[in-house]
Amino acid sequence: MLHGFKYIVPIVALAATGCNAIIVEDLTGPRFSYFDGDFEFAANKGSVLTDVSGNPFNMDPKQFGALVRSAMRNQIDLAINTNFVAGSDGTTVPPYRVVVAFNPPSHISNHDLCAQRGSTPSGPASGKVEVRMAFCYGDSLKSGSAAWVNGLSSANEPRFGQLVRQATRALVPAQDNEETGEGGRPL
């Protein structure tokens, strides 16, 4: 009897850790509203205006926003360092911006994030923390990403920073709608 039990424990342990993995939804290309160089142009002065909505851990909103923007810093592979900032200044290029929403309602799309300009309603962390990001030109979506993780109880956990960094990296697609393969098919 005990002989079979020793195999159940490792399987249960693997299943438990798998439930706490960070899942990133990155749509395959091409993304038709994104053009190669859009993000580079938006960040060419060093910063991108970034609105953060939602606060699943009931932290001070300014501290939480600063923590999120800090985790996003330099996560997109560019030749220049990229800051994500709370206010438009001489280092940002209007009307580009990134909108980050935590635990938004399921009916809110990344297109809606751009239109709502950081005023997206959100819910508390209820076992799952979801983050959606939208790279916007005004009210129009250029590209977006989504990521989530179960079992996250604090923004101080390492997985929170990993969640934000991975969603940020997935925000900019590897190809735009102009890149095609043989026979005109998208790569």
PDB file of C-alpha atoms in Angstrom:
ATOM      1  CA  MET A   1       0.000   0.000   0.000  1.00  0.00           C
ATOM      2  CA  LEU A   2       2.653   2.543   0.947  1.00  0.00           C
ATOM      3  CA  HIS A   3       4.635   1.609  -2.125  1.00  0.00           C
ATOM      4  CA  GLY A   4       2.065   3.300  -4.429  1.00  0.00           C
ATOM      5  CA  PHE A   5       1.749   6.345  -2.128  1.00  0.00           C
ATOM      6  CA  LYS A   6       5.330   7.504  -2.755  1.00  0.00           C
ATOM      7  CA  TYR A   7       4.373   8.283  -6.386  1.00  0.00           C
ATOM      8  CA  ILE A   8       1.281  10.307  -5.491  1.00  0.00           C
ATOM      9  CA  VAL A   9       3.125  12.922  -3.401  1.00  0.00           C
ATOM     10  CA  PRO A  10       5.444  14.108  -6.221  1.00  0.00           C
ATOM     11  CA  ILE A  11       2.526  14.257  -8.662  1.00  0.00           C
ATOM     12  CA  VAL A  12       0.461  16.352  -6.243  1.00  0.00           C
ATOM     13  CA  ALA A  13       3.471  18.635  -5.628  1.00  0.00           C
ATOM     14  CA  LEU A  14       3.954  19.127  -9.366  1.00  0.00           C
ATOM     15  CA  ALA A  15       0.273  19.873  -9.850  1.00  0.00           C
ATOM     16  CA  ALA A  16       0.315  22.427  -7.031  1.00  0.00           C
ATOM     17  CA  THR A  17       3.292  24.310  -8.470  1.00  0.00           C
ATOM     18  CA  GLY A  18       1.797  24.200 -11.961  1.00  0.00           C
ATOM     19  CA  CYS A  19      -1.308  26.017 -10.708  1.00  0.00           C
ATOM     20  CA  ASN A  20       0.880  28.908  -9.543  1.00  0.00           C
ATOM     21  CA  ALA A  21       2.724  29.333 -12.829  1.00  0.00           C
ATOM     22  CA  ILE A  22       2.504  32.641 -14.673  1.00  0.00           C
ATOM     23  CA  ILE A  23       0.451  32.313 -17.834  1.00  0.00           C
ATOM     24  CA  VAL A  24       1.029  34.852 -20.609  1.00  0.00           C
ATOM     25  CA  GLU A  25      -1.375  35.307 -23.489  1.00  0.00           C
ATOM     26  CA  ASP A  26       0.558  36.617 -26.455  1.00  0.00           C
ATOM     27  CA  LEU A  27      -1.421  36.649 -29.661  1.00  0.00           C
ATOM     28  CA  THR A  28       0.475  35.373 -32.649  1.00  0.00           C
ATOM     29  CA  GLY A  29       1.244  37.886 -35.379  1.00  0.00           C
ATOM     30  CA  PRO A  30       0.595  39.719 -37.354  1.00  0.00           C
ATOM     31  CA  ARG A  31      -1.178  42.382 -35.306  1.00  0.00           C
ATOM     32  CA  PHE A  32      -2.751  44.551 -37.941  1.00  0.00           C
ATOM     33  CA  SER A  33      -2.737  47.883 -36.098  1.00  0.00           C
ATOM     34  CA  TYR A  34       0.905  47.550 -35.005  1.00  0.00           C
ATOM     35  CA  PHE A  35       3.719  48.548 -37.334  1.00  0.00           C
ATOM     36  CA  ASP A  36       7.374  47.734 -36.789  1.00  0.00           C
ATOM     37  CA  GLY A  37       8.908  50.759 -35.117  1.00  0.00           C
ATOM     38  CA  ASP A  38       5.723  52.012 -33.392  1.00  0.00           C
ATOM     39  CA  PHE A  39       6.992  51.316 -29.897  1.00  0.00           C
ATOM     40  CA  GLU A  40      10.484  52.503 -30.757  1.00  0.00           C
ATOM     41  CA  PHE A  41       9.016  55.819 -31.916  1.00  0.00           C
ATOM     42  CA  ALA A  42       6.819  56.096 -28.819  1.00  0.00           C
ATOM     43  CA  ALA A  43       9.858  55.534 -26.570  1.00  0.00           C
ATOM     44  CA  ASN A  44      12.443  57.493 -28.560  1.00  0.00           C
ATOM     45  CA  LYS A  45      12.652  60.271 -25.940  1.00  0.00           C
ATOM     46  CA  GLY A  46      13.178  57.690 -23.175  1.00  0.00           C
ATOM     47  CA  SER A  47       9.731  57.299 -21.592  1.00  0.00           C
ATOM     48  CA  VAL A  48       6.205  56.141 -22.346  1.00  0.00           C
ATOM     49  CA  LEU A  49       3.205  57.533 -20.474  1.00  0.00           C
ATOM     50  CA  THR A  50       1.715  54.638 -18.480  1.00  0.00           C
ATOM     51  CA  ASP A  51      -1.661  54.556 -16.737  1.00  0.00           C
ATOM     52  CA  VAL A  52      -2.138  51.889 -14.066  1.00  0.00           C
ATOM     53  CA  SER A  53      -5.648  50.973 -12.927  1.00  0.00           C
ATOM     54  CA  GLY A  54      -6.661  48.426 -10.366  1.00  0.00           C
ATOM     55  CA  ASN A  55      -4.856  47.547  -7.195  1.00  0.00           C
ATOM     56  CA  PRO A  56      -5.453  43.934  -6.171  1.00  0.00           C
ATOM     57  CA  PHE A  57      -3.471  44.281  -2.944  1.00  0.00           C
ATOM     58  CA  ASN A  58      -5.034  47.493  -1.558  1.00  0.00           C
ATOM     59  CA  MET A  59      -1.672  49.261  -1.505  1.00  0.00           C
ATOM     60  CA  ASP A  60      -1.350  53.013  -1.695  1.00  0.00           C
ATOM     61  CA  PRO A  61      -2.279  53.699  -5.360  1.00  0.00           C
ATOM     62  CA  LYS A  62       0.794  55.873  -6.029  1.00  0.00           C
ATOM     63  CA  GLN A  63       3.134  53.288  -4.501  1.00  0.00           C
ATOM     64  CA  PHE A  64       1.450  50.467  -6.408  1.00  0.00           C
ATOM     65  CA  GLY A  65       1.663  52.379  -9.717  1.00  0.00           C
ATOM     66  CA  ALA A  66       5.339  53.167  -9.086  1.00  0.00           C
ATOM     67  CA  LEU A  67       6.030  49.490  -8.303  1.00  0.00           C
ATOM     68  CA  VAL A  68       4.327  48.367 -11.538  1.00  0.00           C
ATOM     69  CA  ARG A  69       6.134  50.971 -13.680  1.00  0.00           C
ATOM     70  CA  SER A  70       9.447  50.031 -12.084  1.00  0.00           C
ATOM     71  CA  ALA A  71       8.928  46.342 -12.950  1.00  0.00           C
ATOM     72  CA  MET A  72       8.132  47.349 -16.558  1.00  0.00           C
ATOM     73  CA  ARG A  73      11.320  49.399 -16.983  1.00  0.00           C
ATOM     74  CA  ASN A  74      13.614  48.201 -19.809  1.00  0.00           C
ATOM     75  CA  GLN A  75      11.621  45.008 -20.436  1.00  0.00           C
ATOM     76  CA  ILE A  76      11.104  45.754 -24.120  1.00  0.00           C
ATOM     77  CA  ASP A  77      14.176  45.023 -26.181  1.00  0.00           C
ATOM     78  CA  LEU A  78      15.155  48.434 -27.552  1.00  0.00           C
ATOM     79  CA  ALA A  79      18.457  50.143 -28.198  1.00  0.00           C
ATOM     80  CA  ILE A  80      17.489  52.768 -25.595  1.00  0.00           C
ATOM     81  CA  ASN A  81      16.393  52.356 -21.993  1.00  0.00           C
ATOM     82  CA  THR A  82      12.652  52.757 -21.638  1.00  0.00           C
ATOM     83  CA  ASN A  83      10.968  54.235 -18.587  1.00  0.00           C
ATOM     84  CA  PHE A  84       7.255  53.962 -17.988  1.00  0.00           C
ATOM     85  CA  VAL A  85       6.054  57.157 -16.310  1.00  0.00           C
ATOM     86  CA  ALA A  86       2.869  58.409 -14.631  1.00  0.00           C
ATOM     87  CA  GLY A  87       2.765  61.822 -16.293  1.00  0.00           C
ATOM     88  CA  SER A  88       3.404  63.241 -19.724  1.00  0.00           C
ATOM     89  CA  ASP A  89       6.567  65.318 -19.925  1.00  0.00           C
ATOM     90  CA  GLY A  90       9.395  66.112 -22.318  1.00  0.00           C
ATOM     91  CA  THR A  91      10.465  62.458 -22.340  1.00  0.00           C
ATOM     92  CA  THR A  92       7.136  61.119 -23.661  1.00  0.00           C
ATOM     93  CA  VAL A  93       5.623  61.202 -27.162  1.00  0.00           C
ATOM     94  CA  PRO A  94       1.895  62.002 -27.190  1.00  0.00           C
ATOM     95  CA  PRO A  95      -0.559  60.467 -27.957  1.00  0.00           C
ATOM     96  CA  TYR A  96       1.236  57.139 -27.326  1.00  0.00           C
ATOM     97  CA  ARG A  97       0.735  55.490 -23.955  1.00  0.00           C
ATOM     98  CA  VAL A  98       0.488  52.131 -22.225  1.00  0.00           C
ATOM     99  CA  VAL A  99      -2.538  51.232 -20.111  1.00  0.00           C
ATOM    100  CA  VAL A 100      -2.113  48.564 -17.441  1.00  0.00           C
ATOM    101  CA  ALA A 101      -5.212  47.104 -15.768  1.00  0.00           C
ATOM    102  CA  PHE A 102      -5.283  44.611 -12.912  1.00  0.00           C
ATOM    103  CA  ASN A 103      -8.237  42.242 -12.550  1.00  0.00           C
ATOM    104  CA  PRO A 104     -10.454  44.021 -15.082  1.00  0.00           C
ATOM    105  CA  PRO A 105     -13.948  42.646 -15.745  1.00  0.00           C
ATOM    106  CA  SER A 106     -13.952  39.894 -18.375  1.00  0.00           C
ATOM    107  CA  HIS A 107     -16.032  41.994 -20.805  1.00  0.00           C
ATOM    108  CA  ILE A 108     -13.303  44.700 -20.955  1.00  0.00           C
ATOM    109  CA  SER A 109     -11.025  44.202 -23.974  1.00  0.00           C
ATOM    110  CA  ASN A 110      -7.599  45.682 -24.652  1.00  0.00           C
ATOM    111  CA  HIS A 111      -9.367  48.035 -27.104  1.00  0.00           C
ATOM    112  CA  ASP A 112     -11.510  49.234 -24.176  1.00  0.00           C
ATOM    113  CA  LEU A 113      -8.385  49.881 -22.104  1.00  0.00           C
ATOM    114  CA  CYS A 114      -7.242  52.457 -24.664  1.00  0.00           C
ATOM    115  CA  ALA A 115     -10.650  54.132 -24.814  1.00  0.00           C
ATOM    116  CA  GLN A 116     -11.057  54.259 -21.027  1.00  0.00           C
ATOM    117  CA  ARG A 117      -7.607  55.825 -20.482  1.00  0.00           C
ATOM    118  CA  GLY A 118      -6.719  54.170 -17.202  1.00  0.00           C
ATOM    119  CA  SER A 119     -10.146  54.369 -15.577  1.00  0.00           C
ATOM    120  CA  THR A 120     -10.920  50.674 -16.002  1.00  0.00           C
ATOM    121  CA  PRO A 121     -12.821  49.163 -13.075  1.00  0.00           C
ATOM    122  CA  SER A 122     -11.124  46.263 -11.351  1.00  0.00           C
ATOM    123  CA  GLY A 123     -11.726  43.652  -8.723  1.00  0.00           C
ATOM    124  CA  PRO A 124      -9.696  42.456  -5.740  1.00  0.00           C
ATOM    125  CA  ALA A 125      -7.288  39.553  -5.890  1.00  0.00           C
ATOM    126  CA  SER A 126      -9.469  36.503  -5.404  1.00  0.00           C
ATOM    127  CA  GLY A 127      -6.958  33.731  -5.828  1.00  0.00           C
ATOM    128  CA  LYS A 128      -5.983  34.932  -9.306  1.00  0.00           C
ATOM    129  CA  VAL A 129      -4.235  38.154 -10.292  1.00  0.00           C
ATOM    130  CA  GLU A 130      -4.639  39.146 -13.927  1.00  0.00           C
ATOM    131  CA  VAL A 131      -2.866  41.989 -15.686  1.00  0.00           C
ATOM    132  CA  ARG A 132      -3.819  43.292 -19.119  1.00  0.00           C
ATOM    133  CA  MET A 133      -1.694  45.765 -21.005  1.00  0.00           C
ATOM    134  CA  ALA A 134      -2.539  47.881 -24.030  1.00  0.00           C
ATOM    135  CA  PHE A 135      -0.132  49.916 -26.129  1.00  0.00           C
ATOM    136  CA  CYS A 136      -2.269  52.767 -27.420  1.00  0.00           C
ATOM    137  CA  TYR A 137      -2.153  55.580 -29.938  1.00  0.00           C
ATOM    138  CA  GLY A 138      -4.785  57.897 -28.509  1.00  0.00           C
ATOM    139  CA  ASP A 139      -7.914  55.789 -28.115  1.00  0.00           C
ATOM    140  CA  SER A 140      -6.737  53.162 -30.639  1.00  0.00           C
ATOM    141  CA  LEU A 141      -5.096  49.870 -29.720  1.00  0.00           C
ATOM    142  CA  LYS A 142      -1.721  49.147 -31.344  1.00  0.00           C
ATOM    143  CA  SER A 143      -1.000  45.906 -29.443  1.00  0.00           C
ATOM    144  CA  GLY A 144      -1.788  44.232 -26.163  1.00  0.00           C
ATOM    145  CA  SER A 145      -1.023  41.405 -23.798  1.00  0.00           C
ATOM    146  CA  ALA A 146      -2.526  39.586 -20.845  1.00  0.00           C
ATOM    147  CA  ALA A 147      -1.013  37.494 -18.067  1.00  0.00           C
ATOM    148  CA  TRP A 148      -2.256  35.929 -14.875  1.00  0.00           C
ATOM    149  CA  VAL A 149      -1.134  33.869 -11.937  1.00  0.00           C
ATOM    150  CA  ASN A 150      -2.923  32.036  -9.132  1.00  0.00           C
ATOM    151  CA  GLY A 151      -2.014  32.153  -5.464  1.00  0.00           C
ATOM    152  CA  LEU A 152      -0.428  35.612  -5.431  1.00  0.00           C
ATOM    153  CA  SER A 153      -1.158  37.408  -2.165  1.00  0.00           C
ATOM    154  CA  SER A 154       1.236  40.366  -2.206  1.00  0.00           C
ATOM    155  CA  ALA A 155       2.940  42.736  -4.615  1.00  0.00           C
ATOM    156  CA  ASN A 156       6.148  42.009  -2.682  1.00  0.00           C
ATOM    157  CA  GLU A 157       6.259  38.402  -3.894  1.00  0.00           C
ATOM    158  CA  PRO A 158       8.828  37.789  -6.670  1.00  0.00           C
ATOM    159  CA  ARG A 159       6.108  36.321  -8.901  1.00  0.00           C
ATOM    160  CA  PHE A 160       4.343  39.706  -8.995  1.00  0.00           C
ATOM    161  CA  GLY A 161       7.383  41.345 -10.618  1.00  0.00           C
ATOM    162  CA  GLN A 162       7.705  38.365 -12.965  1.00  0.00           C
ATOM    163  CA  LEU A 163       4.025  38.702 -13.924  1.00  0.00           C
ATOM    164  CA  VAL A 164       4.425  42.379 -14.829  1.00  0.00           C
ATOM    165  CA  ARG A 165       7.743  41.873 -16.664  1.00  0.00           C
ATOM    166  CA  GLN A 166       6.430  38.983 -18.759  1.00  0.00           C
ATOM    167  CA  ALA A 167       3.258  40.871 -19.719  1.00  0.00           C
ATOM    168  CA  THR A 168       5.400  43.890 -20.658  1.00  0.00           C
ATOM    169  CA  ARG A 169       7.661  41.799 -22.918  1.00  0.00           C
ATOM    170  CA  ALA A 170       4.593  40.318 -24.650  1.00  0.00           C
ATOM    171  CA  LEU A 171       3.171  43.799 -25.283  1.00  0.00           C
ATOM    172  CA  VAL A 172       5.292  44.435 -28.380  1.00  0.00           C
ATOM    173  CA  PRO A 173       4.814  41.838 -31.109  1.00  0.00           C
ATOM    174  CA  ALA A 174       7.706  40.197 -32.908  1.00  0.00           C
ATOM    175  CA  GLN A 175       6.188  41.046 -36.283  1.00  0.00           C
ATOM    176  CA  ASP A 176       3.835  43.591 -37.769  1.00  0.00           C
ATOM    177  CA  ASN A 177       1.271  43.228 -40.517  1.00  0.00           C
ATOM    178  CA  GLU A 178       3.792  44.039 -43.250  1.00  0.00           C
ATOM    179  CA  GLU A 179       6.007  41.001 -42.641  1.00  0.00           C
ATOM    180  CA  THR A 180       5.151  38.081 -44.879  1.00  0.00           C
ATOM    181  CA  GLY A 181       6.707  34.782 -45.700  1.00  0.00           C
ATOM    182  CA  GLU A 182       6.821  32.820 -48.940  1.00  0.00           C
ATOM    183  CA  GLY A 183       3.729  33.255 -51.066  1.00  0.00           C
ATOM    184  CA  GLY A 184       2.621  36.334 -49.098  1.00  0.00           C
ATOM    185  CA  ARG A 185       1.683  34.338 -45.988  1.00  0.00           C
ATOM    186  CA  PRO A 186       2.386  35.917 -42.579  1.00  0.00           C
ATOM    187  CA  LEU A 187       5.529  34.609 -40.876  1.00  0.00           C
TER     188      LEU A 187
END
